Amino acid sequence: MVLDKPGKPSYKSPSSFRIIVLIRTISKVLERIIAARLLAAARLRGLLHPNQCGSLPRLSTYDACLTLTNDVRTLQRPRFKVSSLFLDIKAGFDNVDNKTLVRILREGGIPPYLVSWVSSFLGERSCTLVFQGAPGTPAPVNVGAPQGSPISPHLFLLYIAPLHFGIPRTSGSDDLVCGRLRPHSGLPLLPWQHPPTPGSI
């Protein structure tokens, strides 16, 4: 279903609309079961960065804000200068590549049956857009995770997980925060980041 994004000055561009996937109830139940198993397997194998907050149980962007605020104030006490860069991944769910995600899961040691399920879930799909009440013609969908699916947030987090082990300090679901710090003495800039910590979760 195609929904208007509120507050847009014009609705002449496709970016002014959001597509929500209407999924059968029994399918959502199965997806929640697989999502719980996939999340447990990913955490066991350290595929999710400890600073990932969004779209995870008992964590939210509030936790990310508290972490960032605490780190900034802690670093300011010994008179470090702290800078933060906020990044947003545009249309994150829509750009998840099935083959790349399956490779990430397989190389990360996710059980084969979960990898096969994800591959089947994202492969050979088609959609029919319902705009202003009128359905359109079915069209193939070769990329992306469906908006509105219980498992899509977890698939997206695993898809972008390699970004966390490179630069960002903390993040929500599709927003990344990275930073740099330096002392007032004028020493060279030092990277403000955590090294990869596989298996630390």
JSON list of C-alpha atoms in Angstrom, two decimals:
[
{"chain": "A", "resi": 1, "resn": "MET", "atom": "CA", "xyz": [0.00, 0.00, 0.00]},
{"chain": "A", "resi": 2, "resn": "VAL", "atom": "CA", "xyz": [1.30, 3.47, -0.93]},
{"chain": "A", "resi": 3, "resn": "LEU", "atom": "CA", "xyz": [0.93, 6.06, 1.86]},
{"chain": "A", "resi": 4, "resn": "ASP", "atom": "CA", "xyz": [1.65, 9.79, 1.78]},
{"chain": "A", "resi": 5, "resn": "LYS", "atom": "CA", "xyz": [4.55, 10.95, 3.94]},
{"chain": "A", "resi": 6, "resn": "PRO", "atom": "CA", "xyz": [3.14, 13.73, 6.14]},
{"chain": "A", "resi": 7, "resn": "GLY", "atom": "CA", "xyz": [4.45, 17.27, 5.89]},
{"chain": "A", "resi": 8, "resn": "LYS", "atom": "CA", "xyz": [5.81, 17.08, 2.35]},
{"chain": "A", "resi": 9, "resn": "PRO", "atom": "CA", "xyz": [5.54, 20.37, 0.37]},
{"chain": "A", "resi": 10, "resn": "SER", "atom": "CA", "xyz": [4.76, 18.47, -2.83]},
{"chain": "A", "resi": 11, "resn": "TYR", "atom": "CA", "xyz": [3.59, 14.96, -3.73]},
{"chain": "A", "resi": 12, "resn": "LYS", "atom": "CA", "xyz": [4.84, 14.98, -7.31]},
{"chain": "A", "resi": 13, "resn": "SER", "atom": "CA", "xyz": [7.93, 12.92, -6.43]},
{"chain": "A", "resi": 14, "resn": "PRO", "atom": "CA", "xyz": [7.93, 9.19, -5.56]},
{"chain": "A", "resi": 15, "resn": "SER", "atom": "CA", "xyz": [10.11, 10.03, -2.53]},
{"chain": "A", "resi": 16, "resn": "SER", "atom": "CA", "xyz": [7.06, 11.74, -0.98]},
{"chain": "A", "resi": 17, "resn": "PHE", "atom": "CA", "xyz": [5.40, 8.35, -0.48]},
{"chain": "A", "resi": 18, "resn": "ARG", "atom": "CA", "xyz": [6.06, 5.32, 1.70]},
{"chain": "A", "resi": 19, "resn": "ILE", "atom": "CA", "xyz": [5.27, 1.76, 0.66]},
{"chain": "A", "resi": 20, "resn": "ILE", "atom": "CA", "xyz": [3.93, -0.49, 3.45]},
{"chain": "A", "resi": 21, "resn": "VAL", "atom": "CA", "xyz": [3.71, -4.22, 2.81]},
{"chain": "A", "resi": 22, "resn": "LEU", "atom": "CA", "xyz": [0.44, -5.84, 3.85]},
{"chain": "A", "resi": 23, "resn": "ILE", "atom": "CA", "xyz": [1.33, -9.33, 5.08]},
{"chain": "A", "resi": 24, "resn": "ARG", "atom": "CA", "xyz": [-0.94, -12.17, 6.07]},
{"chain": "A", "resi": 25, "resn": "THR", "atom": "CA", "xyz": [-1.23, -12.73, 9.83]},
{"chain": "A", "resi": 26, "resn": "ILE", "atom": "CA", "xyz": [0.09, -16.30, 9.69]},
{"chain": "A", "resi": 27, "resn": "SER", "atom": "CA", "xyz": [3.12, -15.05, 7.77]},
{"chain": "A", "resi": 28, "resn": "LYS", "atom": "CA", "xyz": [3.85, -12.42, 10.43]},
{"chain": "A", "resi": 29, "resn": "VAL", "atom": "CA", "xyz": [3.72, -15.09, 13.14]},
{"chain": "A", "resi": 30, "resn": "LEU", "atom": "CA", "xyz": [6.29, -17.20, 11.27]},
{"chain": "A", "resi": 31, "resn": "GLU", "atom": "CA", "xyz": [8.48, -14.15, 10.62]},
{"chain": "A", "resi": 32, "resn": "ARG", "atom": "CA", "xyz": [8.50, -13.24, 14.31]},
{"chain": "A", "resi": 33, "resn": "ILE", "atom": "CA", "xyz": [9.63, -16.77, 15.21]},
{"chain": "A", "resi": 34, "resn": "ILE", "atom": "CA", "xyz": [12.43, -16.68, 12.63]},
{"chain": "A", "resi": 35, "resn": "ALA", "atom": "CA", "xyz": [13.37, -13.13, 13.67]},
{"chain": "A", "resi": 36, "resn": "ALA", "atom": "CA", "xyz": [13.80, -14.24, 17.31]},
{"chain": "A", "resi": 37, "resn": "ARG", "atom": "CA", "xyz": [15.97, -17.19, 16.30]},
{"chain": "A", "resi": 38, "resn": "LEU", "atom": "CA", "xyz": [18.03, -15.09, 13.87]},
{"chain": "A", "resi": 39, "resn": "LEU", "atom": "CA", "xyz": [18.63, -12.39, 16.48]},
{"chain": "A", "resi": 40, "resn": "ALA", "atom": "CA", "xyz": [19.72, -14.94, 19.08]},
{"chain": "A", "resi": 41, "resn": "ALA", "atom": "CA", "xyz": [22.11, -16.58, 16.60]},
{"chain": "A", "resi": 42, "resn": "ALA", "atom": "CA", "xyz": [23.54, -13.20, 15.52]},
{"chain": "A", "resi": 43, "resn": "ARG", "atom": "CA", "xyz": [24.19, -12.12, 19.10]},
{"chain": "A", "resi": 44, "resn": "LEU", "atom": "CA", "xyz": [25.76, -15.45, 19.99]},
{"chain": "A", "resi": 45, "resn": "ARG", "atom": "CA", "xyz": [28.21, -15.06, 17.10]},
{"chain": "A", "resi": 46, "resn": "GLY", "atom": "CA", "xyz": [28.94, -11.39, 17.71]},
{"chain": "A", "resi": 47, "resn": "LEU", "atom": "CA", "xyz": [27.48, -10.18, 14.42]},
{"chain": "A", "resi": 48, "resn": "LEU", "atom": "CA", "xyz": [25.79, -7.17, 16.04]},
{"chain": "A", "resi": 49, "resn": "HIS", "atom": "CA", "xyz": [27.93, -4.39, 17.43]},
{"chain": "A", "resi": 50, "resn": "PRO", "atom": "CA", "xyz": [27.50, -3.68, 21.18]},
{"chain": "A", "resi": 51, "resn": "ASN", "atom": "CA", "xyz": [26.64, -0.06, 20.37]},
{"chain": "A", "resi": 52, "resn": "GLN", "atom": "CA", "xyz": [23.72, -0.97, 18.11]},
{"chain": "A", "resi": 53, "resn": "CYS", "atom": "CA", "xyz": [20.56, 0.28, 19.82]},
{"chain": "A", "resi": 54, "resn": "GLY", "atom": "CA", "xyz": [17.72, 0.63, 17.31]},
{"chain": "A", "resi": 55, "resn": "SER", "atom": "CA", "xyz": [15.29, -2.18, 16.43]},
{"chain": "A", "resi": 56, "resn": "LEU", "atom": "CA", "xyz": [16.52, -4.43, 19.23]},
{"chain": "A", "resi": 57, "resn": "PRO", "atom": "CA", "xyz": [14.57, -5.67, 22.28]},
{"chain": "A", "resi": 58, "resn": "ARG", "atom": "CA", "xyz": [14.88, -3.45, 25.38]},
{"chain": "A", "resi": 59, "resn": "LEU", "atom": "CA", "xyz": [17.02, -0.91, 23.49]},
{"chain": "A", "resi": 60, "resn": "SER", "atom": "CA", "xyz": [16.05, 2.27, 21.65]},
{"chain": "A", "resi": 61, "resn": "THR", "atom": "CA", "xyz": [17.38, 5.56, 20.33]},
{"chain": "A", "resi": 62, "resn": "TYR", "atom": "CA", "xyz": [17.01, 6.86, 23.90]},
{"chain": "A", "resi": 63, "resn": "ASP", "atom": "CA", "xyz": [19.84, 4.52, 24.90]},
{"chain": "A", "resi": 64, "resn": "ALA", "atom": "CA", "xyz": [21.94, 5.77, 21.98]},
{"chain": "A", "resi": 65, "resn": "CYS", "atom": "CA", "xyz": [21.39, 9.38, 23.10]},
{"chain": "A", "resi": 66, "resn": "LEU", "atom": "CA", "xyz": [22.36, 8.57, 26.69]},
{"chain": "A", "resi": 67, "resn": "THR", "atom": "CA", "xyz": [25.49, 6.75, 25.51]},
{"chain": "A", "resi": 68, "resn": "LEU", "atom": "CA", "xyz": [26.55, 9.64, 23.28]},
{"chain": "A", "resi": 69, "resn": "THR", "atom": "CA", "xyz": [25.87, 12.23, 25.99]},
{"chain": "A", "resi": 70, "resn": "ASN", "atom": "CA", "xyz": [27.82, 10.22, 28.57]},
{"chain": "A", "resi": 71, "resn": "ASP", "atom": "CA", "xyz": [30.80, 9.74, 26.25]},
{"chain": "A", "resi": 72, "resn": "VAL", "atom": "CA", "xyz": [30.92, 13.41, 25.27]},
{"chain": "A", "resi": 73, "resn": "ARG", "atom": "CA", "xyz": [30.83, 14.60, 28.88]},
{"chain": "A", "resi": 74, "resn": "THR", "atom": "CA", "xyz": [33.37, 12.00, 29.97]},
{"chain": "A", "resi": 75, "resn": "LEU", "atom": "CA", "xyz": [35.81, 13.10, 27.27]},
{"chain": "A", "resi": 76, "resn": "GLN", "atom": "CA", "xyz": [35.23, 16.79, 27.97]},
{"chain": "A", "resi": 77, "resn": "ARG", "atom": "CA", "xyz": [36.30, 16.47, 31.61]},
{"chain": "A", "resi": 78, "resn": "PRO", "atom": "CA", "xyz": [40.00, 15.90, 30.73]},
{"chain": "A", "resi": 79, "resn": "ARG", "atom": "CA", "xyz": [39.60, 18.78, 28.25]},
{"chain": "A", "resi": 80, "resn": "PHE", "atom": "CA", "xyz": [39.29, 16.79, 25.06]},
{"chain": "A", "resi": 81, "resn": "LYS", "atom": "CA", "xyz": [37.53, 18.40, 22.13]},
{"chain": "A", "resi": 82, "resn": "VAL", "atom": "CA", "xyz": [34.79, 16.11, 20.88]},
{"chain": "A", "resi": 83, "resn": "SER", "atom": "CA", "xyz": [33.11, 16.14, 17.47]},
{"chain": "A", "resi": 84, "resn": "SER", "atom": "CA", "xyz": [30.25, 13.97, 16.22]},
{"chain": "A", "resi": 85, "resn": "LEU", "atom": "CA", "xyz": [29.07, 13.22, 12.72]},
{"chain": "A", "resi": 86, "resn": "PHE", "atom": "CA", "xyz": [25.50, 12.04, 12.25]},
{"chain": "A", "resi": 87, "resn": "LEU", "atom": "CA", "xyz": [24.72, 9.90, 9.21]},
{"chain": "A", "resi": 88, "resn": "ASP", "atom": "CA", "xyz": [21.37, 8.67, 7.94]},
{"chain": "A", "resi": 89, "resn": "ILE", "atom": "CA", "xyz": [21.03, 5.73, 5.55]},
{"chain": "A", "resi": 90, "resn": "LYS", "atom": "CA", "xyz": [18.40, 6.75, 3.03]},
{"chain": "A", "resi": 91, "resn": "ALA", "atom": "CA", "xyz": [15.81, 4.13, 2.07]},
{"chain": "A", "resi": 92, "resn": "GLY", "atom": "CA", "xyz": [17.70, 1.52, 4.07]},
{"chain": "A", "resi": 93, "resn": "PHE", "atom": "CA", "xyz": [15.22, -1.35, 3.84]},
{"chain": "A", "resi": 94, "resn": "ASP", "atom": "CA", "xyz": [14.69, -0.74, 0.13]},
{"chain": "A", "resi": 95, "resn": "ASN", "atom": "CA", "xyz": [18.38, -1.22, -0.70]},
{"chain": "A", "resi": 96, "resn": "VAL", "atom": "CA", "xyz": [19.12, -4.50, 1.08]},
{"chain": "A", "resi": 97, "resn": "ASP", "atom": "CA", "xyz": [20.72, -6.80, -1.48]},
{"chain": "A", "resi": 98, "resn": "ASN", "atom": "CA", "xyz": [19.63, -10.41, -1.06]},
{"chain": "A", "resi": 99, "resn": "LYS", "atom": "CA", "xyz": [22.89, -12.03, -2.21]},
{"chain": "A", "resi": 100, "resn": "THR", "atom": "CA", "xyz": [25.06, -9.75, -0.08]},
{"chain": "A", "resi": 101, "resn": "LEU", "atom": "CA", "xyz": [22.94, -10.35, 3.02]},
{"chain": "A", "resi": 102, "resn": "VAL", "atom": "CA", "xyz": [22.99, -14.12, 2.51]},
{"chain": "A", "resi": 103, "resn": "ARG", "atom": "CA", "xyz": [26.79, -14.00, 2.17]},
{"chain": "A", "resi": 104, "resn": "ILE", "atom": "CA", "xyz": [27.06, -11.99, 5.42]},
{"chain": "A", "resi": 105, "resn": "LEU", "atom": "CA", "xyz": [24.88, -14.50, 7.26]},
{"chain": "A", "resi": 106, "resn": "ARG", "atom": "CA", "xyz": [26.71, -17.51, 5.84]},
{"chain": "A", "resi": 107, "resn": "GLU", "atom": "CA", "xyz": [30.18, -16.13, 6.58]},
{"chain": "A", "resi": 108, "resn": "GLY", "atom": "CA", "xyz": [29.00, -15.11, 10.05]},
{"chain": "A", "resi": 109, "resn": "GLY", "atom": "CA", "xyz": [28.15, -18.70, 10.94]},
{"chain": "A", "resi": 110, "resn": "ILE", "atom": "CA", "xyz": [24.36, -18.35, 11.01]},
{"chain": "A", "resi": 111, "resn": "PRO", "atom": "CA", "xyz": [22.72, -21.84, 10.89]},
{"chain": "A", "resi": 112, "resn": "PRO", "atom": "CA", "xyz": [22.10, -22.99, 7.29]},
{"chain": "A", "resi": 113, "resn": "TYR", "atom": "CA", "xyz": [18.35, -23.38, 7.76]},
{"chain": "A", "resi": 114, "resn": "LEU", "atom": "CA", "xyz": [18.05, -19.71, 8.77]},
{"chain": "A", "resi": 115, "resn": "VAL", "atom": "CA", "xyz": [20.21, -18.60, 5.84]},
{"chain": "A", "resi": 116, "resn": "SER", "atom": "CA", "xyz": [18.06, -20.63, 3.45]},
{"chain": "A", "resi": 117, "resn": "TRP", "atom": "CA", "xyz": [14.87, -19.18, 4.95]},
{"chain": "A", "resi": 118, "resn": "VAL", "atom": "CA", "xyz": [16.11, -15.60, 4.55]},
{"chain": "A", "resi": 119, "resn": "SER", "atom": "CA", "xyz": [17.22, -16.28, 0.97]},
{"chain": "A", "resi": 120, "resn": "SER", "atom": "CA", "xyz": [13.81, -17.71, 0.12]},
{"chain": "A", "resi": 121, "resn": "PHE", "atom": "CA", "xyz": [12.01, -14.89, 1.95]},
{"chain": "A", "resi": 122, "resn": "LEU", "atom": "CA", "xyz": [13.78, -12.17, -0.03]},
{"chain": "A", "resi": 123, "resn": "GLY", "atom": "CA", "xyz": [13.99, -14.02, -3.36]},
{"chain": "A", "resi": 124, "resn": "GLU", "atom": "CA", "xyz": [11.53, -14.27, -6.25]},
{"chain": "A", "resi": 125, "resn": "ARG", "atom": "CA", "xyz": [9.11, -11.72, -4.84]},
{"chain": "A", "resi": 126, "resn": "SER", "atom": "CA", "xyz": [6.56, -9.56, -6.58]},
{"chain": "A", "resi": 127, "resn": "CYS", "atom": "CA", "xyz": [4.31, -6.76, -5.41]},
{"chain": "A", "resi": 128, "resn": "THR", "atom": "CA", "xyz": [1.13, -5.01, -6.44]},
{"chain": "A", "resi": 129, "resn": "LEU", "atom": "CA", "xyz": [0.91, -1.35, -5.46]},
{"chain": "A", "resi": 130, "resn": "VAL", "atom": "CA", "xyz": [-2.40, -0.08, -4.11]},
{"chain": "A", "resi": 131, "resn": "PHE", "atom": "CA", "xyz": [-2.53, 3.67, -4.69]},
{"chain": "A", "resi": 132, "resn": "GLN", "atom": "CA", "xyz": [-5.62, 5.67, -3.75]},
{"chain": "A", "resi": 133, "resn": "GLY", "atom": "CA", "xyz": [-7.58, 2.43, -3.51]},
{"chain": "A", "resi": 134, "resn": "ALA", "atom": "CA", "xyz": [-6.76, 1.13, -6.99]},
{"chain": "A", "resi": 135, "resn": "PRO", "atom": "CA", "xyz": [-4.41, -1.90, -7.33]},
{"chain": "A", "resi": 136, "resn": "GLY", "atom": "CA", "xyz": [-1.82, -1.84, -10.06]},
{"chain": "A", "resi": 137, "resn": "THR", "atom": "CA", "xyz": [-0.06, -4.51, -12.09]},
{"chain": "A", "resi": 138, "resn": "PRO", "atom": "CA", "xyz": [2.16, -7.04, -10.27]},
{"chain": "A", "resi": 139, "resn": "ALA", "atom": "CA", "xyz": [5.86, -6.24, -10.65]},
{"chain": "A", "resi": 140, "resn": "PRO", "atom": "CA", "xyz": [8.96, -8.27, -9.70]},
{"chain": "A", "resi": 141, "resn": "VAL", "atom": "CA", "xyz": [10.97, -7.13, -6.66]},
{"chain": "A", "resi": 142, "resn": "ASN", "atom": "CA", "xyz": [14.66, -8.02, -6.83]},
{"chain": "A", "resi": 143, "resn": "VAL", "atom": "CA", "xyz": [16.05, -5.99, -3.93]},
{"chain": "A", "resi": 144, "resn": "GLY", "atom": "CA", "xyz": [15.03, -4.74, -0.49]},
{"chain": "A", "resi": 145, "resn": "ALA", "atom": "CA", "xyz": [13.39, -6.05, 2.67]},
{"chain": "A", "resi": 146, "resn": "PRO", "atom": "CA", "xyz": [9.62, -5.47, 2.94]},
{"chain": "A", "resi": 147, "resn": "GLN", "atom": "CA", "xyz": [8.51, -2.55, 5.11]},
{"chain": "A", "resi": 148, "resn": "GLY", "atom": "CA", "xyz": [6.11, -3.76, 7.79]},
{"chain": "A", "resi": 149, "resn": "SER", "atom": "CA", "xyz": [7.63, -7.22, 8.16]},
{"chain": "A", "resi": 150, "resn": "PRO", "atom": "CA", "xyz": [8.70, -8.19, 11.72]},
{"chain": "A", "resi": 151, "resn": "ILE", "atom": "CA", "xyz": [12.01, -9.62, 10.48]},
{"chain": "A", "resi": 152, "resn": "SER", "atom": "CA", "xyz": [13.04, -6.77, 8.16]},
{"chain": "A", "resi": 153, "resn": "PRO", "atom": "CA", "xyz": [14.61, -4.57, 10.89]},
{"chain": "A", "resi": 154, "resn": "HIS", "atom": "CA", "xyz": [16.88, -7.46, 11.97]},
{"chain": "A", "resi": 155, "resn": "LEU", "atom": "CA", "xyz": [17.83, -8.24, 8.37]},
{"chain": "A", "resi": 156, "resn": "PHE", "atom": "CA", "xyz": [18.75, -4.59, 7.83]},
{"chain": "A", "resi": 157, "resn": "LEU", "atom": "CA", "xyz": [20.86, -4.44, 11.00]},
{"chain": "A", "resi": 158, "resn": "LEU", "atom": "CA", "xyz": [22.81, -7.51, 9.93]},
{"chain": "A", "resi": 159, "resn": "TYR", "atom": "CA", "xyz": [23.20, -6.06, 6.44]},
{"chain": "A", "resi": 160, "resn": "ILE", "atom": "CA", "xyz": [24.84, -2.86, 7.72]},
{"chain": "A", "resi": 161, "resn": "ALA", "atom": "CA", "xyz": [26.68, -4.54, 10.62]},
{"chain": "A", "resi": 162, "resn": "PRO", "atom": "CA", "xyz": [30.10, -4.30, 8.89]},
{"chain": "A", "resi": 163, "resn": "LEU", "atom": "CA", "xyz": [29.80, -0.49, 9.06]},
{"chain": "A", "resi": 164, "resn": "HIS", "atom": "CA", "xyz": [29.71, -0.59, 12.86]},
{"chain": "A", "resi": 165, "resn": "PHE", "atom": "CA", "xyz": [33.00, -2.43, 13.15]},
{"chain": "A", "resi": 166, "resn": "GLY", "atom": "CA", "xyz": [34.74, 0.17, 11.01]},
{"chain": "A", "resi": 167, "resn": "ILE", "atom": "CA", "xyz": [33.86, 3.66, 12.24]},
{"chain": "A", "resi": 168, "resn": "PRO", "atom": "CA", "xyz": [30.60, 4.42, 14.12]},
{"chain": "A", "resi": 169, "resn": "ARG", "atom": "CA", "xyz": [30.49, 4.77, 17.88]},
{"chain": "A", "resi": 170, "resn": "THR", "atom": "CA", "xyz": [26.76, 4.21, 18.37]},
{"chain": "A", "resi": 171, "resn": "SER", "atom": "CA", "xyz": [23.65, 4.03, 16.25]},
{"chain": "A", "resi": 172, "resn": "GLY", "atom": "CA", "xyz": [19.91, 3.67, 15.97]},
{"chain": "A", "resi": 173, "resn": "SER", "atom": "CA", "xyz": [18.40, 1.48, 13.29]},
{"chain": "A", "resi": 174, "resn": "ASP", "atom": "CA", "xyz": [19.41, 3.47, 10.18]},
{"chain": "A", "resi": 175, "resn": "ASP", "atom": "CA", "xyz": [21.28, 6.38, 11.81]},
{"chain": "A", "resi": 176, "resn": "LEU", "atom": "CA", "xyz": [24.99, 6.21, 12.52]},
{"chain": "A", "resi": 177, "resn": "VAL", "atom": "CA", "xyz": [27.08, 8.38, 14.84]},
{"chain": "A", "resi": 178, "resn": "CYS", "atom": "CA", "xyz": [30.85, 8.56, 14.58]},
{"chain": "A", "resi": 179, "resn": "GLY", "atom": "CA", "xyz": [33.26, 11.02, 16.11]},
{"chain": "A", "resi": 180, "resn": "ARG", "atom": "CA", "xyz": [36.77, 12.26, 16.67]},
{"chain": "A", "resi": 181, "resn": "LEU", "atom": "CA", "xyz": [38.52, 13.79, 19.65]},
{"chain": "A", "resi": 182, "resn": "ARG", "atom": "CA", "xyz": [41.71, 15.69, 20.39]},
{"chain": "A", "resi": 183, "resn": "PRO", "atom": "CA", "xyz": [43.22, 17.36, 23.45]},
{"chain": "A", "resi": 184, "resn": "HIS", "atom": "CA", "xyz": [43.64, 21.12, 23.70]},
{"chain": "A", "resi": 185, "resn": "SER", "atom": "CA", "xyz": [47.41, 20.72, 23.46]},
{"chain": "A", "resi": 186, "resn": "GLY", "atom": "CA", "xyz": [47.16, 20.45, 19.68]},
{"chain": "A", "resi": 187, "resn": "LEU", "atom": "CA", "xyz": [48.18, 16.79, 19.35]},
{"chain": "A", "resi": 188, "resn": "PRO", "atom": "CA", "xyz": [47.11, 15.03, 16.12]},
{"chain": "A", "resi": 189, "resn": "LEU", "atom": "CA", "xyz": [43.52, 13.91, 15.84]},
{"chain": "A", "resi": 190, "resn": "LEU", "atom": "CA", "xyz": [42.82, 10.51, 17.29]},
{"chain": "A", "resi": 191, "resn": "PRO", "atom": "CA", "xyz": [40.04, 8.29, 15.90]},
{"chain": "A", "resi": 192, "resn": "TRP", "atom": "CA", "xyz": [37.13, 7.88, 18.29]},
{"chain": "A", "resi": 193, "resn": "GLN", "atom": "CA", "xyz": [35.95, 4.36, 17.64]},
{"chain": "A", "resi": 194, "resn": "HIS", "atom": "CA", "xyz": [35.89, 0.82, 18.98]},
{"chain": "A", "resi": 195, "resn": "PRO", "atom": "CA", "xyz": [37.86, -1.97, 17.30]},
{"chain": "A", "resi": 196, "resn": "PRO", "atom": "CA", "xyz": [35.93, -5.06, 16.16]},
{"chain": "A", "resi": 197, "resn": "THR", "atom": "CA", "xyz": [34.80, -7.15, 19.10]},
{"chain": "A", "resi": 198, "resn": "PRO", "atom": "CA", "xyz": [33.42, -10.40, 17.60]},
{"chain": "A", "resi": 199, "resn": "GLY", "atom": "CA", "xyz": [31.89, -12.66, 20.20]},
{"chain": "A", "resi": 200, "resn": "SER", "atom": "CA", "xyz": [31.63, -9.90, 22.79]},
{"chain": "A", "resi": 201, "resn": "ILE", "atom": "CA", "xyz": [27.85, -9.95, 22.87]}
]
